[in-house]
Short mmCIF file of C-alpha atoms and ligand atoms in Angstrom, two decimals:
data_model
loop_
_atom_site.label_atom_id
_atom_site.label_comp_id
_atom_site.label_asym_id
_atom_site.label_seq_id
_atom_site.Cartn_x
_atom_site.Cartn_y
_atom_site.Cartn_z
CA MET A 1 168.12 54.20 -107.56
CA ARG A 2 169.37 50.77 -108.58
CA TYR A 3 168.54 47.73 -106.39
CA LEU A 4 170.05 44.29 -105.82
CA GLN A 5 167.79 41.41 -104.86
CA LEU A 6 168.49 39.31 -101.78
CA LEU A 7 167.53 35.64 -101.42
CA ASN A 8 164.31 36.45 -99.54
CA GLY A 9 163.22 38.83 -102.32
CA ASP A 10 164.08 42.04 -100.44
CA LYS A 11 165.82 44.67 -102.56
CA ILE A 12 168.83 46.52 -101.20
CA PRO A 13 169.59 49.92 -102.74
CA ALA A 14 172.94 49.61 -104.55
CA LEU A 15 174.24 52.93 -103.23
CA GLY A 16 174.08 53.89 -99.58
CA LEU A 17 175.42 56.61 -97.31
CA GLY A 18 178.21 55.59 -94.90
CA THR A 19 178.24 57.14 -91.43
CA TYR A 20 181.55 56.06 -89.88
CA LEU A 21 183.29 59.18 -88.50
CA SER A 22 180.28 61.34 -89.38
CA PRO A 23 180.31 63.70 -86.39
CA PRO A 24 177.07 63.52 -84.37
CA ASP A 25 176.42 67.23 -84.95
CA GLN A 26 176.77 66.86 -88.74
CA VAL A 27 175.16 63.50 -89.42
CA GLU A 28 171.56 64.78 -89.45
CA ARG A 29 172.30 67.23 -92.27
CA ALA A 30 174.21 64.48 -94.13
CA ILE A 31 171.28 62.07 -93.94
CA LEU A 32 168.63 64.58 -94.90
CA SER A 33 170.66 65.83 -97.86
CA ALA A 34 171.37 62.24 -98.94
CA LEU A 35 167.65 61.42 -98.96
CA ASP A 36 167.02 64.62 -100.85
CA ALA A 37 169.63 63.59 -103.43
CA GLY A 38 167.92 60.21 -103.92
CA TYR A 39 169.73 57.87 -101.51
CA ARG A 40 167.46 55.32 -99.82
CA HIS A 41 170.08 53.37 -97.85
CA ILE A 42 171.95 54.40 -94.69
CA ASP A 43 174.79 52.31 -93.26
CA CYS A 44 175.10 52.61 -89.46
CA ALA A 45 176.82 50.81 -86.58
CA SER A 46 176.55 51.08 -82.81
CA ILE A 47 180.33 51.59 -82.53
CA TYR A 48 180.16 54.74 -84.69
CA GLY A 49 178.62 56.53 -81.69
CA ASN A 50 176.10 58.52 -83.73
CA GLU A 51 173.02 56.28 -83.94
CA ARG A 52 171.00 58.51 -81.60
CA GLU A 53 171.59 61.52 -83.88
CA ILE A 54 170.81 59.39 -86.95
CA GLY A 55 167.54 58.49 -85.18
CA VAL A 56 166.69 62.20 -84.91
CA ALA A 57 167.31 62.59 -88.65
CA LEU A 58 165.23 59.51 -89.47
CA ARG A 59 162.28 60.74 -87.41
CA LYS A 60 162.33 63.92 -89.52
CA ALA A 61 162.77 61.89 -92.71
CA PHE A 62 159.73 59.71 -92.00
CA LYS A 63 157.49 62.79 -92.33
CA GLN A 64 158.43 62.71 -96.02
CA TYR A 65 159.49 59.14 -96.81
CA PRO A 66 157.60 55.97 -95.84
CA ARG A 67 159.68 53.61 -93.63
CA GLU A 68 159.49 50.83 -96.25
CA GLU A 69 161.21 53.07 -98.82
CA LEU A 70 164.37 53.32 -96.71
CA TRP A 71 166.99 50.64 -96.10
CA ILE A 72 168.72 50.88 -92.73
CA THR A 73 171.68 48.67 -91.85
CA SER A 74 173.38 48.46 -88.47
CA LYS A 75 176.03 46.24 -86.93
CA LEU A 76 176.56 44.20 -83.77
CA TRP A 77 179.73 45.33 -82.03
CA CYS A 78 182.34 42.80 -80.87
CA ASP A 79 181.49 43.23 -77.17
CA ALA A 80 178.01 41.74 -77.64
CA HIS A 81 178.82 38.42 -79.35
CA LYS A 82 177.64 36.30 -76.43
CA PRO A 83 174.25 34.91 -77.50
CA ASP A 84 172.44 36.52 -74.56
CA ASP A 85 173.90 39.92 -75.46
CA VAL A 86 172.82 40.01 -79.13
CA LEU A 87 169.11 40.85 -78.74
CA PRO A 88 169.79 43.56 -76.09
CA ALA A 89 172.42 45.14 -78.41
CA LEU A 90 169.98 45.13 -81.33
CA THR A 91 167.24 46.54 -79.09
CA ARG A 92 169.54 49.41 -78.04
CA THR A 93 170.34 50.17 -81.67
CA LEU A 94 166.63 50.13 -82.59
CA GLU A 95 165.86 52.49 -79.69
CA ASN A 96 168.65 54.87 -80.69
CA LEU A 97 167.60 54.85 -84.34
CA GLY A 98 163.92 55.13 -83.36
CA LEU A 99 163.00 52.10 -85.49
CA ASP A 100 160.77 49.02 -85.04
CA TYR A 101 162.98 46.95 -87.32
CA LEU A 102 166.25 47.04 -89.26
CA ASP A 103 166.55 46.02 -92.88
CA LEU A 104 169.91 44.43 -92.22
CA TYR A 105 171.94 43.60 -89.10
CA LEU A 106 175.58 42.49 -89.49
CA ILE A 107 178.15 40.89 -87.19
CA HIS A 108 180.67 43.76 -87.48
CA TRP A 109 183.89 41.72 -87.03
CA PRO A 110 184.74 38.05 -86.44
CA VAL A 111 186.30 39.11 -83.13
CA ALA A 112 184.82 38.88 -79.61
CA LEU A 113 185.50 41.36 -76.82
CA LYS A 114 184.35 41.47 -73.20
CA SER A 115 181.09 43.29 -72.56
CA GLY A 116 181.55 47.07 -72.47
CA VAL A 117 184.89 47.07 -74.37
CA ASP A 118 184.81 49.35 -77.42
CA PHE A 119 188.44 48.85 -78.45
CA PRO A 120 190.82 46.45 -76.69
CA GLN A 121 193.44 48.09 -74.44
CA LYS A 122 194.66 45.09 -72.40
CA PRO A 123 194.82 41.28 -72.67
CA ASP A 124 191.76 40.86 -70.44
CA ASP A 125 189.56 42.78 -72.91
CA TYR A 126 189.46 39.86 -75.35
CA LEU A 127 187.29 36.78 -75.59
CA THR A 128 188.43 33.98 -77.87
CA LEU A 129 186.31 32.43 -80.61
CA GLU A 130 186.52 29.19 -78.63
CA GLU A 131 184.83 30.96 -75.70
CA VAL A 132 182.23 32.65 -77.93
CA PRO A 133 182.01 30.74 -81.22
CA LEU A 134 180.72 32.67 -84.23
CA ARG A 135 178.09 29.96 -84.79
CA ASP A 136 176.55 30.76 -81.39
CA THR A 137 176.47 34.48 -82.21
CA TRP A 138 174.88 33.60 -85.56
CA ARG A 139 172.15 31.52 -83.85
CA ALA A 140 171.30 34.59 -81.76
CA MET A 141 171.21 36.72 -84.95
CA GLU A 142 168.81 34.15 -86.46
CA HIS A 143 166.66 34.41 -83.34
CA CYS A 144 166.43 38.19 -83.94
CA ALA A 145 165.40 37.54 -87.55
CA ASP A 146 162.73 35.09 -86.33
CA LYS A 147 161.33 37.84 -84.10
CA GLU A 148 161.02 40.03 -87.24
CA ILE A 149 162.89 42.97 -85.73
CA VAL A 150 165.46 42.57 -88.47
CA ARG A 151 164.52 41.60 -92.03
CA ASN A 152 167.97 40.34 -93.08
CA ILE A 153 171.11 39.24 -91.27
CA GLY A 154 174.69 39.14 -92.47
CA VAL A 155 178.33 39.59 -91.60
CA SER A 156 181.22 41.95 -92.14
CA ASN A 157 184.96 41.36 -92.45
CA PHE A 158 184.38 37.60 -92.80
CA SER A 159 186.90 35.55 -94.79
CA ILE A 160 185.73 32.89 -97.23
CA LYS A 161 186.82 30.27 -94.71
CA LYS A 162 184.61 31.77 -91.98
CA LEU A 163 181.70 32.22 -94.41
CA THR A 164 182.01 28.61 -95.52
CA ALA A 165 181.86 27.42 -91.91
CA LEU A 166 178.86 29.66 -91.26
CA LEU A 167 177.00 28.46 -94.34
CA ARG A 168 177.39 24.89 -93.09
CA ILE A 169 175.46 25.53 -89.87
CA ALA A 170 173.20 28.45 -90.79
CA ALA A 171 169.43 27.98 -90.78
CA ILE A 172 169.29 31.47 -92.32
CA PRO A 173 172.29 31.99 -94.63
CA PRO A 174 174.07 35.35 -94.39
CA ALA A 175 172.49 37.73 -96.92
CA VAL A 176 175.43 40.15 -97.06
CA ASN A 177 179.17 40.31 -96.36
CA GLN A 178 180.42 43.89 -95.93
CA ILE A 179 184.13 44.15 -96.74
CA GLU A 180 186.76 46.69 -97.76
CA MET A 181 186.77 46.96 -101.54
CA HIS A 182 188.32 49.42 -104.01
CA PRO A 183 190.74 49.09 -106.95
CA TYR A 184 193.73 48.51 -104.60
CA GLN A 185 191.79 45.71 -102.84
CA GLN A 186 189.61 44.11 -105.49
CA GLN A 187 188.55 41.03 -103.49
CA GLN A 188 188.18 38.86 -106.58
CA ALA A 189 187.91 35.61 -104.60
CA GLN A 190 185.18 37.14 -102.41
CA VAL A 191 183.31 38.36 -105.51
CA ALA A 192 183.35 34.85 -107.02
CA PHE A 193 182.36 33.21 -103.71
CA ALA A 194 179.53 35.68 -103.13
CA ARG A 195 178.12 35.06 -106.63
CA LYS A 196 178.23 31.31 -106.13
CA HIS A 197 176.44 31.47 -102.77
CA ASN A 198 173.97 34.30 -103.49
CA ILE A 199 175.58 36.60 -100.96
CA ILE A 200 175.49 40.33 -101.70
CA LEU A 201 178.81 42.10 -101.19
CA THR A 202 178.84 45.61 -99.78
CA ALA A 203 182.03 47.61 -100.32
CA TYR A 204 183.23 49.76 -97.45
CA ARG A 205 186.02 52.38 -97.75
CA PRO A 206 185.03 52.54 -101.46
CA LEU A 207 186.95 55.78 -102.03
CA ALA A 208 190.03 54.50 -100.17
CA SER A 209 190.61 58.10 -99.20
CA ILE A 210 191.11 58.13 -95.44
CA GLY A 211 193.23 56.22 -92.97
CA THR A 212 196.78 55.01 -93.11
CA PRO A 213 198.43 55.57 -96.51
CA ILE A 214 198.50 52.37 -98.51
CA LYS A 215 201.86 50.60 -98.62
CA THR A 216 202.87 47.88 -101.06
CA THR A 217 205.03 44.91 -100.04
CA ASP A 218 208.05 46.62 -101.64
CA GLY A 219 207.52 49.68 -99.40
CA CYS A 220 206.10 51.99 -102.11
CA ASN A 221 203.24 54.36 -101.41
CA PRO A 222 200.81 54.29 -104.33
CA PRO A 223 198.84 57.54 -104.81
CA PRO A 224 195.40 57.98 -103.21
CA LEU A 225 192.88 56.53 -105.65
CA LEU A 226 190.99 59.84 -105.85
CA ASN A 227 194.17 61.32 -107.44
CA HIS A 228 195.38 58.27 -109.33
CA PRO A 229 196.45 59.11 -112.92
CA LEU A 230 194.50 56.19 -114.42
CA ILE A 231 191.33 57.01 -112.47
CA MET A 232 191.74 60.68 -113.47
CA THR A 233 192.08 59.71 -117.16
CA ILE A 234 188.94 57.56 -117.01
CA ALA A 235 187.09 60.35 -115.19
CA SER A 236 187.94 62.91 -117.84
CA LYS A 237 186.96 60.47 -120.61
CA HIS A 238 183.48 60.12 -119.05
CA ASN A 239 183.27 63.74 -117.98
CA CYS A 240 182.81 62.75 -114.36
CA THR A 241 184.82 62.84 -111.11
CA THR A 242 187.31 60.28 -109.80
CA ALA A 243 184.97 59.46 -106.87
CA GLN A 244 182.25 58.65 -109.40
CA VAL A 245 184.61 56.34 -111.32
CA LEU A 246 185.51 54.45 -108.13
CA LEU A 247 181.85 54.01 -107.19
CA ALA A 248 180.74 53.09 -110.74
CA TRP A 249 183.48 50.44 -110.78
CA LEU A 250 181.81 48.75 -107.78
CA LEU A 251 178.22 49.22 -108.91
CA GLN A 252 178.99 47.68 -112.31
CA GLN A 253 180.19 44.52 -110.60
CA GLY A 254 176.88 44.17 -108.75
CA VAL A 255 178.48 45.30 -105.48
CA VAL A 256 176.73 47.71 -103.10
CA ALA A 257 178.78 50.86 -102.34
CA ILE A 258 178.36 52.98 -99.20
CA PRO A 259 180.55 56.10 -99.54
CA LYS A 260 180.56 58.39 -96.51
CA SER A 261 180.45 62.14 -96.67
CA VAL A 262 179.03 64.88 -94.49
CA HIS A 263 179.16 67.43 -97.32
CA PRO A 264 175.92 67.81 -99.35
CA GLU A 265 177.79 68.59 -102.58
CA ARG A 266 179.94 65.43 -102.28
CA ILE A 267 176.89 63.40 -101.24
CA GLN A 268 175.20 64.50 -104.49
CA GLU A 269 178.37 63.93 -106.50
CA ASN A 270 178.68 60.37 -105.18
CA PHE A 271 175.02 59.65 -105.93
CA LYS A 272 175.51 60.61 -109.57
CA ALA A 273 177.93 57.66 -109.92
CA LEU A 274 174.74 55.74 -110.73
CA ASP A 275 174.69 57.58 -114.07
CA VAL A 276 178.31 56.73 -114.98
CA CYS A 277 178.85 53.78 -117.29
CA LEU A 278 182.43 52.50 -117.49
CA ASP A 279 183.35 50.53 -120.60
CA ARG A 280 185.16 47.21 -120.91
CA ASN A 281 188.53 48.91 -121.45
CA ASP A 282 188.10 50.95 -118.26
CA MET A 283 187.28 47.82 -116.26
CA ILE A 284 190.29 45.96 -117.71
CA ALA A 285 192.63 48.87 -116.98
CA ILE A 286 191.38 49.22 -113.38
CA LYS A 287 191.91 45.49 -112.82
CA GLU A 288 195.66 46.15 -113.08
CA LEU A 289 195.59 48.37 -109.97
CA ASP A 290 194.91 45.51 -107.54
CA ILE A 291 197.70 45.23 -104.97
CA GLY A 292 195.63 43.42 -102.32
CA ALA A 293 196.13 46.32 -99.91
CA ARG A 294 193.89 46.75 -96.91
CA ILE A 295 193.47 50.13 -95.23
CA ILE A 296 191.41 48.66 -92.40
CA ASP A 297 193.60 45.67 -91.73
CA GLY A 298 192.35 44.52 -88.32
CA THR A 299 195.41 45.59 -86.31
CA THR A 300 192.99 47.25 -83.84
CA PHE A 301 192.37 43.71 -82.60
CA THR A 302 195.88 42.26 -82.62
CA GLY A 303 197.69 44.16 -79.85
CA HIS A 304 197.93 43.64 -76.05
CA ASN A 305 198.60 39.86 -76.20
CA SER A 306 195.51 39.32 -78.30
CA PRO A 307 194.38 35.83 -79.29
CA TYR A 308 193.67 37.42 -82.68
CA THR A 309 196.32 37.78 -85.38
CA LEU A 310 196.06 39.19 -88.89
CA GLU A 311 196.46 35.60 -90.08
CA ASN A 312 193.53 34.25 -88.05
CA ILE A 313 191.29 37.27 -88.70
CA TRP A 314 191.71 37.06 -92.49
CA ASP A 315 192.52 33.34 -92.71
CA GLY A 316 195.30 34.01 -95.18
CA GLU A 317 193.25 36.20 -97.55
CA CYS A 318 195.38 39.11 -98.68
N1 NAP X 401 182.15 47.06 -91.80
C1 NAP X 401 183.24 47.71 -91.48
O1 NAP X 401 184.14 47.21 -90.78
C2 NAP X 401 183.40 49.11 -92.01
C3 NAP X 401 184.66 49.71 -91.96
C4 NAP X 401 184.78 50.99 -92.48
C5 NAP X 401 183.68 51.62 -93.02
N2 NAP X 401 182.45 51.03 -93.03
C6 NAP X 401 181.25 51.69 -93.60
O2 NAP X 401 181.57 52.09 -94.93
C7 NAP X 401 181.37 53.49 -95.07
C8 NAP X 401 182.32 54.07 -96.10
O3 NAP X 401 183.66 53.84 -95.75
P1 NAP X 401 184.61 54.97 -95.12
O4 NAP X 401 183.77 56.06 -94.52
O5 NAP X 401 185.55 54.29 -94.24
O6 NAP X 401 185.41 55.50 -96.38
P2 NAP X 401 185.03 56.19 -97.78
O7 NAP X 401 183.55 56.31 -97.94
O8 NAP X 401 185.81 55.49 -98.83
O9 NAP X 401 185.67 57.63 -97.65
C9 NAP X 401 185.12 58.62 -96.83
C10 NAP X 401 186.05 59.83 -96.91
O10 NAP X 401 186.05 60.35 -98.23
C11 NAP X 401 185.64 61.72 -98.24
N3 NAP X 401 184.79 61.88 -99.44
C12 NAP X 401 183.52 61.45 -99.64
N4 NAP X 401 183.09 61.73 -100.87
C13 NAP X 401 184.11 62.36 -101.49
C14 NAP X 401 184.27 62.90 -102.78
N5 NAP X 401 183.29 62.84 -103.69
N6 NAP X 401 185.47 63.48 -103.09
C15 NAP X 401 186.47 63.53 -102.18
N7 NAP X 401 186.39 63.04 -100.93
C16 NAP X 401 185.20 62.45 -100.59
C17 NAP X 401 184.88 61.92 -96.93
O11 NAP X 401 185.05 63.22 -96.46
P3 NAP X 401 183.81 64.20 -96.04
O12 NAP X 401 182.89 63.47 -95.13
O13 NAP X 401 184.54 65.31 -95.35
O14 NAP X 401 183.17 64.61 -97.33
C18 NAP X 401 185.63 60.94 -96.01
O15 NAP X 401 186.82 61.54 -95.51
C19 NAP X 401 181.60 54.00 -93.64
O16 NAP X 401 181.18 55.32 -93.44
C20 NAP X 401 180.85 52.96 -92.85
O17 NAP X 401 179.45 53.20 -92.93
C21 NAP X 401 182.31 49.76 -92.55
#
């Protein structure tokens, strides 16, 4: 396993297993086969609805692996941004996962919803960021870190503008920003900002293989990256798979990648991306694929007379 060092000296494993849409009855096998393959990092979230089953898997895993060898991330859902709701949400996640502490806890989205709302269905489901400012949520995250039930705190889906505002007030700076990243969405400004401010980037949707097909501004549908001719050429040059090329491309930039699979053979395949070494020409060629396309674009939060728009969620970042 390769590790990246955080500001407090903790080391985050560079490759982790994603668990979004991992069905509760399949996630235990996924986690145990990932640990068997060499993974030491599991990416979870309360909204994924499978933390209890992940907890069952972890209890089995701890018979074989010491707790300190594993890195477990989870995320605060949007309906618990009010400062008084943060610690109870974290406590629920810890109970479900069967853990005393998390390695990393992230604010999942810079969007606030009323308590108990998973996904907004009506105007009344929203809270504005004036009603529940992100800085107040962050203070409550810091309070959790002070209590040592979470070793590191960070954010997800935060624009550079929101990160800059957070860095200004933070007593504990965010250790990680988890964002969508793959060759169609290369996030070059975020990469430069993260380097400058010692923030680790974690790439979600690293295989860009599920969800709405990607559309360019001229209405074209580029091919799925797993079948892209350039990625296929690079894969055959290195005698590896296209998934491994996509993951190696992230790892070589010092970005953490968290591909999800529930299939042991794919879980092993993805892990072996750590052995793939792309050359300068590969990296230059892949750079040309950037079209700034998001698969997870935030539209979940922009309907039903929402105070949130794509413009104010992403603050103009493509
Ligand atoms: N912070 C956020 O807002 C956010 C948003 C999205 C995701 N995430 C996190 O990031 C993780 C990864 O993102 P993601 O799950 O959205 O997308 P992803 O990892 O890019 O893609 C997962 C999809 O690819 C398939 N797959 C996995 N390995 C493969 C391989 N070697 N060859 C072909 N297909 C393969 C999986 O199918 P099978 O399972 O059937 O193998 C699944 O359908 C999530 O699971 C979650 O933990 C965070």
